[in-house]
Tab-separated table of C-alpha atoms and ligand atoms in Angstrom:
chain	number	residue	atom	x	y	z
A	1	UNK	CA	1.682	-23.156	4.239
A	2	UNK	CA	-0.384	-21.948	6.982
A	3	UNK	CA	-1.715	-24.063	9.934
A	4	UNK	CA	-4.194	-21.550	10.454
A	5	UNK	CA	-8.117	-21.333	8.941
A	6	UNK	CA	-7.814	-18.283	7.307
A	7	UNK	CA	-6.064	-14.279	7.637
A	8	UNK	CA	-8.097	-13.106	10.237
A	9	UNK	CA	-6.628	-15.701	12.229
A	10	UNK	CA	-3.522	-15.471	11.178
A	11	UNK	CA	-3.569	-11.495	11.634
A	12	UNK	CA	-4.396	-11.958	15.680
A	13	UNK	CA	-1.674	-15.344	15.951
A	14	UNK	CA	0.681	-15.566	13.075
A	15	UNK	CA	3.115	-14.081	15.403
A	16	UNK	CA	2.411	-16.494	18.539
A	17	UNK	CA	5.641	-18.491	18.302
A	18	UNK	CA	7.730	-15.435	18.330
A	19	UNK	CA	6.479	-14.438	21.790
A	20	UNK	CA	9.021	-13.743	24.098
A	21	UNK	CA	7.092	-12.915	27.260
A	22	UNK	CA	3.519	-14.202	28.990
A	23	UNK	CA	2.035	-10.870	27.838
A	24	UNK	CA	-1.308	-10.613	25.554
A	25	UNK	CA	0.069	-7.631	23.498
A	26	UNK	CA	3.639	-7.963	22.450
A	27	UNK	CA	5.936	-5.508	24.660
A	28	UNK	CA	7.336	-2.309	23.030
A	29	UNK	CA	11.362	-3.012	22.268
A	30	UNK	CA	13.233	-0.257	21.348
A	31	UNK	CA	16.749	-1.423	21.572
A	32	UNK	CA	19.327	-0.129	19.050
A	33	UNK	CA	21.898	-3.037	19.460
A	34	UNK	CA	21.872	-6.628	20.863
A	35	UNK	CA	23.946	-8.794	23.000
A	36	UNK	CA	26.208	-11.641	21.017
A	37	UNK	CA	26.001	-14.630	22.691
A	38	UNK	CA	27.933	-14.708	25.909
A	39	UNK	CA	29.565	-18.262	25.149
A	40	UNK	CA	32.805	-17.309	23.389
A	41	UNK	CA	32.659	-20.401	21.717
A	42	UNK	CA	29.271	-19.730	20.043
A	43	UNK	CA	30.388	-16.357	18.580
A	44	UNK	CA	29.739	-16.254	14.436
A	45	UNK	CA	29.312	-13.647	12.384
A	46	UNK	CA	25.807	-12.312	12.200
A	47	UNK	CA	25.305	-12.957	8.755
A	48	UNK	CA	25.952	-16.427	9.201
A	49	UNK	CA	23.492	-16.545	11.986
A	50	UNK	CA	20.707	-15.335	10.059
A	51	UNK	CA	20.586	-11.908	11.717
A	52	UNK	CA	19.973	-10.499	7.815
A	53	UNK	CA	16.917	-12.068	7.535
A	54	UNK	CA	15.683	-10.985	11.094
A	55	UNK	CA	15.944	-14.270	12.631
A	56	UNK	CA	18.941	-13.069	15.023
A	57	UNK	CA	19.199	-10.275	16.657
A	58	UNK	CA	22.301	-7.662	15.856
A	59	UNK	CA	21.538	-4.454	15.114
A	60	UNK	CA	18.569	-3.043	14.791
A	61	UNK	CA	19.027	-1.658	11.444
A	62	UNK	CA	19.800	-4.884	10.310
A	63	UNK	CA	16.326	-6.095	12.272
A	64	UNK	CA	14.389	-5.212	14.938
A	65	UNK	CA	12.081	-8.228	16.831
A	66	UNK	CA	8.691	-6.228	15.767
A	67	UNK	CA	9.575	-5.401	12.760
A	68	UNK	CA	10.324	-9.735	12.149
A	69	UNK	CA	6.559	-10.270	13.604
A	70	UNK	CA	5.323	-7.875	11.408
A	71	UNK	CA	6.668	-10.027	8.468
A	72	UNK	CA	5.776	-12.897	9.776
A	73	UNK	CA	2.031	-11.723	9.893
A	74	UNK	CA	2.214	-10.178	6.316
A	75	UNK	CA	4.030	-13.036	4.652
A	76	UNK	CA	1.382	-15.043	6.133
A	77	UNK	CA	-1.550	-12.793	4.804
A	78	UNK	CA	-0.151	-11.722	1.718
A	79	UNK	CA	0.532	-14.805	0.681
A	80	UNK	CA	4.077	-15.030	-0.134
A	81	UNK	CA	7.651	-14.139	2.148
A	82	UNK	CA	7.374	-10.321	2.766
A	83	UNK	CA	9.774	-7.495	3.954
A	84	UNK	CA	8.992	-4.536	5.867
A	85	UNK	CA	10.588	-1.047	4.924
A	86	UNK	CA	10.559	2.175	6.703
A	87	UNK	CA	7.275	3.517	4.162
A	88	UNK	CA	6.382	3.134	1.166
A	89	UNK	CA	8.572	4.775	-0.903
A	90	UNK	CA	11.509	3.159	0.624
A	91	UNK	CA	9.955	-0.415	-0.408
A	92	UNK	CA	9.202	1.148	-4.014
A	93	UNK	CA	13.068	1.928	-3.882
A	94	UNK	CA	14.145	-1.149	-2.987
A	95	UNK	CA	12.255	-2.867	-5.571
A	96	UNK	CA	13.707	-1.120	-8.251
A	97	UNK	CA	17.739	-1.018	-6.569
A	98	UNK	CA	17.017	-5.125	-6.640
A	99	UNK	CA	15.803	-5.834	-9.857
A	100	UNK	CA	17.639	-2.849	-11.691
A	101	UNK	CA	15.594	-2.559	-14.699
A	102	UNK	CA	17.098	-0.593	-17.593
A	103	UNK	CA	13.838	0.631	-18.660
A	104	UNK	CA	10.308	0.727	-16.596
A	105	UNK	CA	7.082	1.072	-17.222
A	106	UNK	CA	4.779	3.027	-14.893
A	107	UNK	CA	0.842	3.921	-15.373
A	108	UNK	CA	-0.851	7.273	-15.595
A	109	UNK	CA	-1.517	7.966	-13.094
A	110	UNK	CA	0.622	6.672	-10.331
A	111	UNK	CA	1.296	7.353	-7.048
A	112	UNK	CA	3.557	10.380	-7.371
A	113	UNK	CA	6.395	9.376	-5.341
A	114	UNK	CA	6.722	6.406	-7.504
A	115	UNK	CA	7.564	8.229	-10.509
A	116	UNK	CA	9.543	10.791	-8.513
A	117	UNK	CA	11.829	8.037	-7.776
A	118	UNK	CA	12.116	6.798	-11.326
A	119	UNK	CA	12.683	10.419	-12.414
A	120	UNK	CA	15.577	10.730	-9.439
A	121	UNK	CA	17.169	7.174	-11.089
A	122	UNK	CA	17.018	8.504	-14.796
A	123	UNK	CA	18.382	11.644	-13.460
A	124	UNK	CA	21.469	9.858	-12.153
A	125	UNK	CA	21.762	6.657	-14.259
A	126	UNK	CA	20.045	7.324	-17.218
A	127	UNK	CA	17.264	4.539	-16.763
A	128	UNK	CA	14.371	4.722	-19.525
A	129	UNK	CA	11.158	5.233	-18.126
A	130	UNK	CA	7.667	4.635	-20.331
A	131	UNK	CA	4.283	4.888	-20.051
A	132	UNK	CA	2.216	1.028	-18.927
A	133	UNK	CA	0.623	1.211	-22.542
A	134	UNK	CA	3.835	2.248	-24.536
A	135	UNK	CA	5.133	-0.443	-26.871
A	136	UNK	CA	6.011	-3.752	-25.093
A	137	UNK	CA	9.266	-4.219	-27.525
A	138	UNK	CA	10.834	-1.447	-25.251
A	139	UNK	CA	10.772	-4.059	-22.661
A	140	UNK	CA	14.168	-6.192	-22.422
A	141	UNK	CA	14.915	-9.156	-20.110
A	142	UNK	CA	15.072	-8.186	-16.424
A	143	UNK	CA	13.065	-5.092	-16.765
A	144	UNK	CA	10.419	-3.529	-15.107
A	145	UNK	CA	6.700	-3.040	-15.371
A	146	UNK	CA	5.311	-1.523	-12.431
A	147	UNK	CA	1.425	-1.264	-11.960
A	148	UNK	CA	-0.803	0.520	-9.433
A	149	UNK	CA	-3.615	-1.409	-8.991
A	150	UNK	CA	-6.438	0.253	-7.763
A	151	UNK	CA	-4.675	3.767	-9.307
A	152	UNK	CA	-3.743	6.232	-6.841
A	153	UNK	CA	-6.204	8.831	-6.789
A	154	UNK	CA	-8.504	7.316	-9.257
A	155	UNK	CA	-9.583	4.262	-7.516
A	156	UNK	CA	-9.729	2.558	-10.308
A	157	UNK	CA	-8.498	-1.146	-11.425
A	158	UNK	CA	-6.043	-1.737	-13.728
A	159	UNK	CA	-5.907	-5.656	-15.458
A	160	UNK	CA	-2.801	-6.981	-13.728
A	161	UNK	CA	-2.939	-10.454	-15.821
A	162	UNK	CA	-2.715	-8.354	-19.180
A	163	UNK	CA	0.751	-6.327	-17.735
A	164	UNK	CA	2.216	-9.451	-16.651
A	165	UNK	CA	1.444	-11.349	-19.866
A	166	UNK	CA	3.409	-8.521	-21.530
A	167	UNK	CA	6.157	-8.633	-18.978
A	168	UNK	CA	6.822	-12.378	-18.961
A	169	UNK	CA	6.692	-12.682	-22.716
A	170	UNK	CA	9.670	-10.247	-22.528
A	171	UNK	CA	11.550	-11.984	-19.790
A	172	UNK	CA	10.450	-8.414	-17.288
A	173	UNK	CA	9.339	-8.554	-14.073
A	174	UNK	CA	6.188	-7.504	-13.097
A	175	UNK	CA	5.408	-5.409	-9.316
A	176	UNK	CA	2.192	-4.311	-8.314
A	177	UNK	CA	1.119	-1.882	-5.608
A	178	UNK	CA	-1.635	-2.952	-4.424
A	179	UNK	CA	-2.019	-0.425	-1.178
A	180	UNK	CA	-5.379	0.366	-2.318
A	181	UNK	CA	-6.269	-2.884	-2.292
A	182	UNK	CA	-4.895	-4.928	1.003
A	183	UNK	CA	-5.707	-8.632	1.314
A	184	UNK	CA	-8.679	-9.811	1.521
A	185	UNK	CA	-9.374	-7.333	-0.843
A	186	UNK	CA	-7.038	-8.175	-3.742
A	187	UNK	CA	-3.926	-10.945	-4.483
A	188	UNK	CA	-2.085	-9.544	-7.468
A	189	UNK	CA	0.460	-13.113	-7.524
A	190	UNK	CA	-2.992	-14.866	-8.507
A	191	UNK	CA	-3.142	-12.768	-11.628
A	192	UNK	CA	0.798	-13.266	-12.757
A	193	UNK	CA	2.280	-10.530	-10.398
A	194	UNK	CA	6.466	-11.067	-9.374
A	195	UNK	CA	6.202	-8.459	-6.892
A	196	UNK	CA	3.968	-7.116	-4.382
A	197	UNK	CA	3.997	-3.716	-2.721
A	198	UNK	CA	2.228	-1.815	0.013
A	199	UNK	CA	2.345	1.092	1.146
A	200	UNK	CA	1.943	-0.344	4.733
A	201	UNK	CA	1.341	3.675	6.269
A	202	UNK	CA	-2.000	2.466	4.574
A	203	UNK	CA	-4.264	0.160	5.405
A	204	UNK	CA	-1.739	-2.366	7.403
A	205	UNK	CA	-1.255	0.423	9.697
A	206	UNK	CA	-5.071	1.781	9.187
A	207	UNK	CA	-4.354	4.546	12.336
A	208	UNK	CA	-2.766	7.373	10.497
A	209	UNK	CA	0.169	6.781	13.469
A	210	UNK	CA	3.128	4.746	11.410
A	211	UNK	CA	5.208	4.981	8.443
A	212	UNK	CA	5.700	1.362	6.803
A	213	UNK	CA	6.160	-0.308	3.116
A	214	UNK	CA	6.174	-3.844	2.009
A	215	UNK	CA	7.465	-5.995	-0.563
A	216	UNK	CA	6.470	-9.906	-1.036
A	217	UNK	CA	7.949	-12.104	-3.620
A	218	UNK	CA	8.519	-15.470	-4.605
A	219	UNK	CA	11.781	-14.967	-5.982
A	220	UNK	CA	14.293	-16.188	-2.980
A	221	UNK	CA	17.114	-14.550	-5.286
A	222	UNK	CA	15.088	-11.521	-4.622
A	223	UNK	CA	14.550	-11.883	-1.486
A	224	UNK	CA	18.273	-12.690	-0.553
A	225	UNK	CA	19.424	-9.438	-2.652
A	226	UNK	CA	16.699	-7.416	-0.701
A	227	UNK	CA	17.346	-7.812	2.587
A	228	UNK	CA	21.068	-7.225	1.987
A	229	UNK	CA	20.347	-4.038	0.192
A	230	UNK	CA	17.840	-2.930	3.694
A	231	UNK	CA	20.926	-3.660	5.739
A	232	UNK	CA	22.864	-0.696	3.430
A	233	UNK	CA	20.103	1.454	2.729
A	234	UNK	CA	19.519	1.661	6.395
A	235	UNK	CA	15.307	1.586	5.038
A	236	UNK	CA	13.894	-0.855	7.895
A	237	UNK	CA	10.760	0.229	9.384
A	238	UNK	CA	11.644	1.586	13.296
A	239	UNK	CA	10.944	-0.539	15.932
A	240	UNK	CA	8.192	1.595	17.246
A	241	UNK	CA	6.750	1.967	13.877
A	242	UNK	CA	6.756	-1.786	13.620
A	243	UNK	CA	5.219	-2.261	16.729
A	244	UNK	CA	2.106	-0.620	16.199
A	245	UNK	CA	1.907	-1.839	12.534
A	246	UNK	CA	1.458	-5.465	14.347
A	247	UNK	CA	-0.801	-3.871	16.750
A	248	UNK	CA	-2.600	-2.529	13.752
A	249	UNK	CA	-2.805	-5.627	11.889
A	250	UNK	CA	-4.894	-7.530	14.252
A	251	UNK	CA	-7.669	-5.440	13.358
A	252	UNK	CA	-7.098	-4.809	9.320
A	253	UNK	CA	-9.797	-7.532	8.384
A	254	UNK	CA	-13.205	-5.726	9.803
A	255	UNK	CA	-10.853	-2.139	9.620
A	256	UNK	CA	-10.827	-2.658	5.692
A	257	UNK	CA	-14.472	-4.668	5.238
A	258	UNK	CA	-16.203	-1.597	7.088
A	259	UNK	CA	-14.728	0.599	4.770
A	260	UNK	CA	-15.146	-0.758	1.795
A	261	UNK	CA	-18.551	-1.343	2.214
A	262	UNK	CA	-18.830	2.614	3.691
A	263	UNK	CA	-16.890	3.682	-0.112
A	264	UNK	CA	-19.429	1.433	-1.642
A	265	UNK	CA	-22.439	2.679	-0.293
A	266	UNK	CA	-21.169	6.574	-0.171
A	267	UNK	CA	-20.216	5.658	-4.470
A	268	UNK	CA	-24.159	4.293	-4.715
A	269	UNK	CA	-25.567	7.450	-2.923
A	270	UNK	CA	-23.337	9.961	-5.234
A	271	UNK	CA	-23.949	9.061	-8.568
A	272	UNK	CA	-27.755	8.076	-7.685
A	273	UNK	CA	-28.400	11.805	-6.324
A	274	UNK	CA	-25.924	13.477	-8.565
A	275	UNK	CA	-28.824	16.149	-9.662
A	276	UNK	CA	-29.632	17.059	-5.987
A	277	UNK	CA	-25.478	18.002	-5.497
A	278	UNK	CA	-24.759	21.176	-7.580
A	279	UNK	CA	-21.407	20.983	-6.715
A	280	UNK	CA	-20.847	17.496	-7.923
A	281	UNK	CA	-19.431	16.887	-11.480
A	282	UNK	CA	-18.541	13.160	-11.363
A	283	UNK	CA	-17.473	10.485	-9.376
A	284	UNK	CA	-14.234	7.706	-9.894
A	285	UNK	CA	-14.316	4.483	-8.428
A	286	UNK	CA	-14.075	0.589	-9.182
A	287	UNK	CA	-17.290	-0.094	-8.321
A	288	UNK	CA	-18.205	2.203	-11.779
A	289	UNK	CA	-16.090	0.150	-13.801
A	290	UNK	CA	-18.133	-2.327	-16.370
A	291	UNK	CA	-15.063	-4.883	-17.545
A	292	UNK	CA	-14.912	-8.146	-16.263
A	293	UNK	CA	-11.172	-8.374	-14.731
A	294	UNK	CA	-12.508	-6.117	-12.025
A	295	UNK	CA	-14.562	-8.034	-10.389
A	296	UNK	CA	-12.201	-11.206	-10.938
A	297	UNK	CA	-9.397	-9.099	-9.177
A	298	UNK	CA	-11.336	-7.236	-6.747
A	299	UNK	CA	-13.718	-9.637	-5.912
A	300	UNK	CA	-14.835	-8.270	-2.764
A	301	UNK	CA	-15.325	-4.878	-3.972
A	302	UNK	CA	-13.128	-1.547	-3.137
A	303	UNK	CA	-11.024	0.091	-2.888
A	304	UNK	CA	-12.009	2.113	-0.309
A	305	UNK	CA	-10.972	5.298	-1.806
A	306	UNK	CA	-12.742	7.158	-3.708
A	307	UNK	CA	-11.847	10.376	-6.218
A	308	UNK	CA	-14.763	13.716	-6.697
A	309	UNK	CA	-14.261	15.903	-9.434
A	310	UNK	CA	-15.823	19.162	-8.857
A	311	UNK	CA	-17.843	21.148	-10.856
A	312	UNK	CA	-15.237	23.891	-10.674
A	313	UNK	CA	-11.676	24.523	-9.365
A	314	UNK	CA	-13.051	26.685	-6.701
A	315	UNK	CA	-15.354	24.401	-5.741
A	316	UNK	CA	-12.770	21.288	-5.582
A	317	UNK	CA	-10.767	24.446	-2.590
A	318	UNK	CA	-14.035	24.886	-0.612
A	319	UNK	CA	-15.615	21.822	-0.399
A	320	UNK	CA	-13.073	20.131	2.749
A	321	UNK	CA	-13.483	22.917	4.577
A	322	UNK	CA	-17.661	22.592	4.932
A	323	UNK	CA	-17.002	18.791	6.047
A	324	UNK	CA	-17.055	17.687	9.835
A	325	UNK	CA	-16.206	13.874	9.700
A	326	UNK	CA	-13.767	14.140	6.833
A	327	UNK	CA	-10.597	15.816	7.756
A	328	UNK	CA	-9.136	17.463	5.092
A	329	UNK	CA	-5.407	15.901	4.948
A	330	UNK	CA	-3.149	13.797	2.677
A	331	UNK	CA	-2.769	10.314	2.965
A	332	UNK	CA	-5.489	7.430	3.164
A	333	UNK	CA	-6.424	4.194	4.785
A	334	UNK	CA	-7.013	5.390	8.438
A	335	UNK	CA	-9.998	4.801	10.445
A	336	UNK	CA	-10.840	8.225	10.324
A	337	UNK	CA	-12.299	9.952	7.074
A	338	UNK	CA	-10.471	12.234	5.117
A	339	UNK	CA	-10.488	14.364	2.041
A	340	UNK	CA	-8.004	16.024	0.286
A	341	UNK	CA	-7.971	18.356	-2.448
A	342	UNK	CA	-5.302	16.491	-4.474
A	343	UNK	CA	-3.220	19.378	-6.379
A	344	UNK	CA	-1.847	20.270	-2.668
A	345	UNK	CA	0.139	17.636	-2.954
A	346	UNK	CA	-0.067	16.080	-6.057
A	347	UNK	CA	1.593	17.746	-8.906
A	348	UNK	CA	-0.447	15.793	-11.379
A	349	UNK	CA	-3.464	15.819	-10.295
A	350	UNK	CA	-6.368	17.845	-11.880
A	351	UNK	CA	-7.173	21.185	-10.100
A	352	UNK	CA	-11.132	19.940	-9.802
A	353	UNK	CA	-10.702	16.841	-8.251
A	354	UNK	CA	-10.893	15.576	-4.452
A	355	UNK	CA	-9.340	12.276	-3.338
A	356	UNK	CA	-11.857	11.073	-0.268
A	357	UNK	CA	-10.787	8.356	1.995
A	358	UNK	CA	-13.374	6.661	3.765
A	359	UNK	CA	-12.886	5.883	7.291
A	360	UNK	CA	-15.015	3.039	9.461
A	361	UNK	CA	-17.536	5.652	10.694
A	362	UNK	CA	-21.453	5.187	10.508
A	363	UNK	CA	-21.762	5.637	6.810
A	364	UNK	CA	-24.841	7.874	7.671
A	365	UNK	CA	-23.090	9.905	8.860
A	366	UNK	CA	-20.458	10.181	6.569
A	367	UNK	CA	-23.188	10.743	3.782
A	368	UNK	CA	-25.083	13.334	5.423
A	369	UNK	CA	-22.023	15.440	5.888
A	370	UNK	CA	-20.842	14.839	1.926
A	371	UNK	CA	-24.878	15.826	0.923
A	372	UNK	CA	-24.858	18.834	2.824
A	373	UNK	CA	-20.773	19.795	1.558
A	374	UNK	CA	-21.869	19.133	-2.186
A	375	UNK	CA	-25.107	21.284	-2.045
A	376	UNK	CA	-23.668	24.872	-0.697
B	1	PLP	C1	1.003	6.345	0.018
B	1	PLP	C2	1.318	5.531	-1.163
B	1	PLP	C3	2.645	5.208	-1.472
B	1	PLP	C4	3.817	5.724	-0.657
B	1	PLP	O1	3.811	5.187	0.614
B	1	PLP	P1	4.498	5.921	1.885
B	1	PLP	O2	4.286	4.940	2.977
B	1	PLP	O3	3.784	7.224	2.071
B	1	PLP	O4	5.932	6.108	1.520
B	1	PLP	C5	2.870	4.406	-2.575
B	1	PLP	N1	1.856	3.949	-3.330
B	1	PLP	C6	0.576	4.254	-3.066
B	1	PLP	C7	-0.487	3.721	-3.953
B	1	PLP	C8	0.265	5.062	-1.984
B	1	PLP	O5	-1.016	5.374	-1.741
């Protein structure tokens, strides 16, 4: 357990014992490959030596020393032991190459890489792959039910203690990506969860500058069978990428509370003027959502994502290109504000509808722009 008082501590020090040098901010290392020891005598296979895990140093596909601080900080703040991955996806992949589910279940809707990864595995292996709310008997022991909660581009929650009820009574595991919802915001292994995922190109990295994913679990099984898989799949996050993810993570606690209480307040002001914005249809968020289990799993509000349906297809086009603070681009979680109109690069998503991620500007700001965008 931690020695420290709580994560935004351990976000600025939970890599203090792995400092290798009297500077502040841990130095850039880029190296490839590593020295074995120089003692003859002293020369063991890697493996043996821990170099899997990222304790010793190898090869840097193997593990790289930011990368091993960057888990170190995670595990820490998450909760539970956590591996890094190159992005996203690549943790998503992982997940599912460990456990090796027969049949999953995945939510409507999803992030679309996720499912573009199941499709890629029933393509080649046949895998069955459901809907979250299909019938639990489908589920055997060992397989998977995988839950975005808060739902990419939604923003809404789903109940994670009702999925892994279902799972567990089935013997299935249960993941959760929860990249709209970083800690402190959410802590899906409260509510039953087996595995936890980030997108850590997110929020962790908050700058719109790295590519990172995450998994956490219990499970030491898991964990062993994961890190020997990342040694094969060659899917460790870079060192540079890994670097500025720890960089990034000394900030994430007042990075993600300025934002979510920016979403919250840019939510209030949309659906309380909604008749002074023509070009407003409706608004999707968490904050909108009456059940109970929200605020229970998303206790300090969020996420801080929001999704705009237009009043028209041609509206949901032209609206990004009358904003000034919110740059109209993919992705979310940065510091800086951006919109996207989602069918660009989501194949699913509904031609009206605009996925806004807000950003740690003055909300003001960020309001006045959206008023005068939804009014033209
Ligand atoms: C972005 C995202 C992913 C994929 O992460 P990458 O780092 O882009 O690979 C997965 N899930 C959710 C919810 C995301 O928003």
């Amino acid at each position: 357990m931690s020695e420290f008082p709580n994560y935004s501590t351990i976000a600025i020090h939970g890599d203090s014992e792995f400092h290798d040098s009297q500077d502040v901010a841990p130095p850039i290392r880029l190296s490839s490959t590593y020295r074995y020891n120089s003692n003859p005598d002293d020369l063991v296979a890697p493996g043996a030596a821990g170099a899997i895990e990222g304790s010793e140093l190898w090869y840097s596909r193997i593990s790289n020393p930011s990368a091993y601080k960057a888990e170190k900080i995670l595990s820490e703040i998450i909760g539970k032991p956590s591996i890094l991955y190159a992005n996203g996806l690549a943790a998503f992949h992982a997940a599912v190459t460990a456990v090796n589910p027969k049949t999953v279940f995945i939510g409507t809707p999803s992030y679309h890489g996720c499912h573009g990864i199941l499709q890629l595995l029933k393509r080649n292996y046949g895998i069955k792959v459901y809907d979250l709310d299909d019938d639990p008997s489908l589920l055997q022991k060992g397989d998977l039910i995988h839950v975005e909660s808060p739902a990419n581009p939604i923003s809404t929650c789903r109940d994670i203690a009702k999925y892994a009820k279902i799972a567990h009574e089935r013997g299935a595991y249960l993941m959760v990506d929860a990249t709209f919802a970083p800690p402190p915001l959410s802590d899906p292994f409260k509510f039953g969860a087996d595995i936890v995922m980030h997108s850590g190109t997110k929020y962790f990295g908050g700058h719109s500058d790295l590519l990172a994913g995450v998994l956490a679990t219990e499970s030491a099984d898991l964990r062993k069978t994961l890190y020997a898989d990342r040694l094969v799949l060659g899917s460790i996050c870079s060192s540079f990428d890994a670097w500025l993810l720890v960089r990034s993570l000394r900030t994430l606690n007042i990075r993600v509370k300025t934002q979510v209480a920016n979403a919250e307040r840019i939510v209030k002001y949309l659906t309380e003027h909604k008749n002074e914005l023509p070009l407003l249809k409706e608004v999707s968020h968490a904050s909108l959502q009456k059940e109970q289990f929200v605020r229970e799993q998303l206790p300090l509000g969020g996420p801080p994502v929001l999704q705009i349906t237009a009043v028209s297809k041609d509206a949901a086009r032209r609206i990004p290109s009358k904003l000034k603070y919110f740059f109209h681009a993919t992705s979310l979680g940065g510091v800086e504000s951006l919109i996207e109109w989602r069918c660009l690069s989501d194949p699913h998503a509904p031609p009206d509808t605009l996925r806004v991620s807000v950003g740690a500007e003055n909300v003001e700001d960020l309001i006045e722009d959206l008023r005068k965008a939804l009014q033209q």
